[in-house]
DNA sequence: AACGTCACAGCAAGCGCTTTCTATGTACCT
DNA sequence: AGGTACATAGAAAGCGCTTGCTGTGACGTT
């Protein structure tokens, strides 16, 4: 039924071993033989059996990319950059690797199960992107899994995710704390003293770090924070809309709203507009990430640009062993404050 | 080194066959035996060898999702919906399948190579999303590949992609033509007579269909189209910005700009603003897709909503064999016109 | 009491490939 | 010429799992 290596071998009048060597190309094969084999492959329309090959060679060409939410461009952009370096088919990398992105949806179980699935497939490398979940048991389970993967020879890279010490994983971490602080300091510098914060989901490291940066800025400037000024929600527009409304309800005198990310910020903008406030005249708004659409908001969003593409590409290269891991296997990637129209001095 | 089935068998004092059957669970195994095996699996921390299993069983649990650009939310949203139904780990589906998304970047070669890679892995199903490339040789190659996949037992589903007759693929197609026509008719109804069109890449079916719809509307209303009114570009914001500028240069009297999709429309909006035009007072703008950010544009974007999530979910279910394919294996999915602030009557 | 029937469990033969080791020319030295 | 070295090709032993077929007791039947 299906064409096998042996069929090709028969047709080319060589042994299966030779065909295998031609296909893998790391063993001397005479040019004439190679050609004959290639011709047979072509004529028979032969397709290598991946599982069989992976089994025999004890390695596979699968590279997994775990993302929290594939519908979010934040992850889409990173995944795209990573995949671009993995080579995938057509990439500049020589070996053809199947870079696959797995969508965990932010669920701890799925995260773990995907890792197991990749472990099963004997993946060549795994890249985990975005914030981690802060739950001790889950984190322990993840670390154990990562360690096992690393031990089994799978290269593990964390991109935009906090380091996982002792697991053998290489981390490219975003400086969310620093970015958050810089952003809020910008607002404070403009004169704001009553700042609302629309945070992401409680249990995410990203959420906590950005919030900590924000609070550090407040503290550094002697601003006492009112607990009512923080609302947690999801990392999406809808959540930002609702949270901003809630913030306004709690303290109508806020002059600035800092959001956990750009999508949330856009939702907040909509809420402010719908409640009759002008941006930035009445209320300033700031986001985080600087996704492509942020510049198109009206007014354009003040935010912190994260080099998603660069970081992703680097993570991809490291995963492929084409770039040296950073010293200590940990690197911190900084964001850049982008001051735009959505932030201004408070009225008065 | 690594734990194998045999190790588990030894530990549980049963034969490897029994362990396999416990793990696959479709063969009677006494409860006590099963428990013993499961215990051994747990104690040994055994992980099934995917390739070996796939080889022996001649099937795998891999499901491929091909997208043109993973950084584009259009694809991210669909991929997310598809993956949600595939089950992936934790999905409601019983069997755990590894749903992986492959980013072709719109390149014909990568598209084909990914398909080969998936064929190699003996994928259980493949879902191709978004517009196809209109190049006869490539299309022939794709069709041949799809047919081969289908013949090998891989279920092939097209989501938001034109049918591929004779390949055995099941198609859920977006009615781009109808949507494009409806959109332009709306603009014409408002009184516009000079409409620019920022099209996508020439060779995409999506591009052509939307443009055809647009032209059909013009023709139906006796508007003769000026060839200068159409500019082709990529499906991104930047391209929309440049194309809109070009359109204005060619005909400063345009009263409306229709874009190939929402990102392009946003870019066009920026260009219009930057050139001192008010939307919709001076120029109306319309997009396509209704991605989440479109409602946040100021003014909110008039566009055609495509049910990406619903279509993706359906495609996913069909791929998993959990939903009947549509009659004739082809279904057309309609878009819905969303009239919002970016379109209005031309200045009279 | 003898004999089908079942419910389980094990045997063993692969699945299609990779790779080590070995065999065979051929070329090159001295 | 004899011998060593090198370049190639083949034989064969698995890689770790699945599954058809074959036992083997326990049970129910007549």
mmCIF file of C-alpha atoms (C1' of nucleotides) in Angstrom, chain C residues 1-21 23-30:
data_model
loop_
_atom_site.group_PDB
_atom_site.id
_atom_site.type_symbol
_atom_site.label_atom_id
_atom_site.label_comp_id
_atom_site.label_asym_id
_atom_site.label_seq_id
_atom_site.Cartn_x
_atom_site.Cartn_y
_atom_site.Cartn_z
ATOM 1 C "C1'" DA C 1 -19.930 -35.019 34.474
ATOM 2 C "C1'" DA C 2 -18.439 -33.497 30.110
ATOM 3 C "C1'" DC C 3 -18.159 -29.600 27.275
ATOM 4 C "C1'" DG C 4 -18.889 -25.161 25.095
ATOM 5 C "C1'" DT C 5 -18.248 -20.098 26.495
ATOM 6 C "C1'" DC C 6 -16.155 -16.217 28.283
ATOM 7 C "C1'" DA C 7 -13.017 -13.145 30.256
ATOM 8 C "C1'" DC C 8 -8.384 -12.289 30.478
ATOM 9 C "C1'" DA C 9 -3.467 -12.551 29.761
ATOM 10 C "C1'" DG C 10 0.708 -13.726 27.047
ATOM 11 C "C1'" DC C 11 3.417 -14.814 22.779
ATOM 12 C "C1'" DA C 12 5.528 -13.259 19.080
ATOM 13 C "C1'" DA C 13 5.547 -11.105 14.786
ATOM 14 C "C1'" DG C 14 6.057 -7.152 12.913
ATOM 15 C "C1'" DC C 15 5.685 -1.509 12.030
ATOM 16 C "C1'" DG C 16 9.704 1.213 8.822
ATOM 17 C "C1'" DC C 17 13.650 3.137 9.795
ATOM 18 C "C1'" DT C 18 18.818 3.955 11.543
ATOM 19 C "C1'" DT C 19 23.322 2.529 12.376
ATOM 20 C "C1'" DT C 20 27.200 -0.437 13.715
ATOM 21 C "C1'" DC C 21 29.957 -3.518 11.877
ATOM 22 C "C1'" DA C 23 32.811 -6.741 3.121
ATOM 23 C "C1'" DT C 24 34.565 -5.295 -1.236
ATOM 24 C "C1'" DG C 25 36.749 -2.832 -4.553
ATOM 25 C "C1'" DT C 26 40.047 0.700 -5.863
ATOM 26 C "C1'" DA C 27 43.893 3.698 -5.221
ATOM 27 C "C1'" DC C 28 48.122 4.647 -3.507
ATOM 28 C "C1'" DC C 29 52.650 3.598 -1.311
ATOM 29 C "C1'" DT C 30 57.119 1.694 -0.873
#
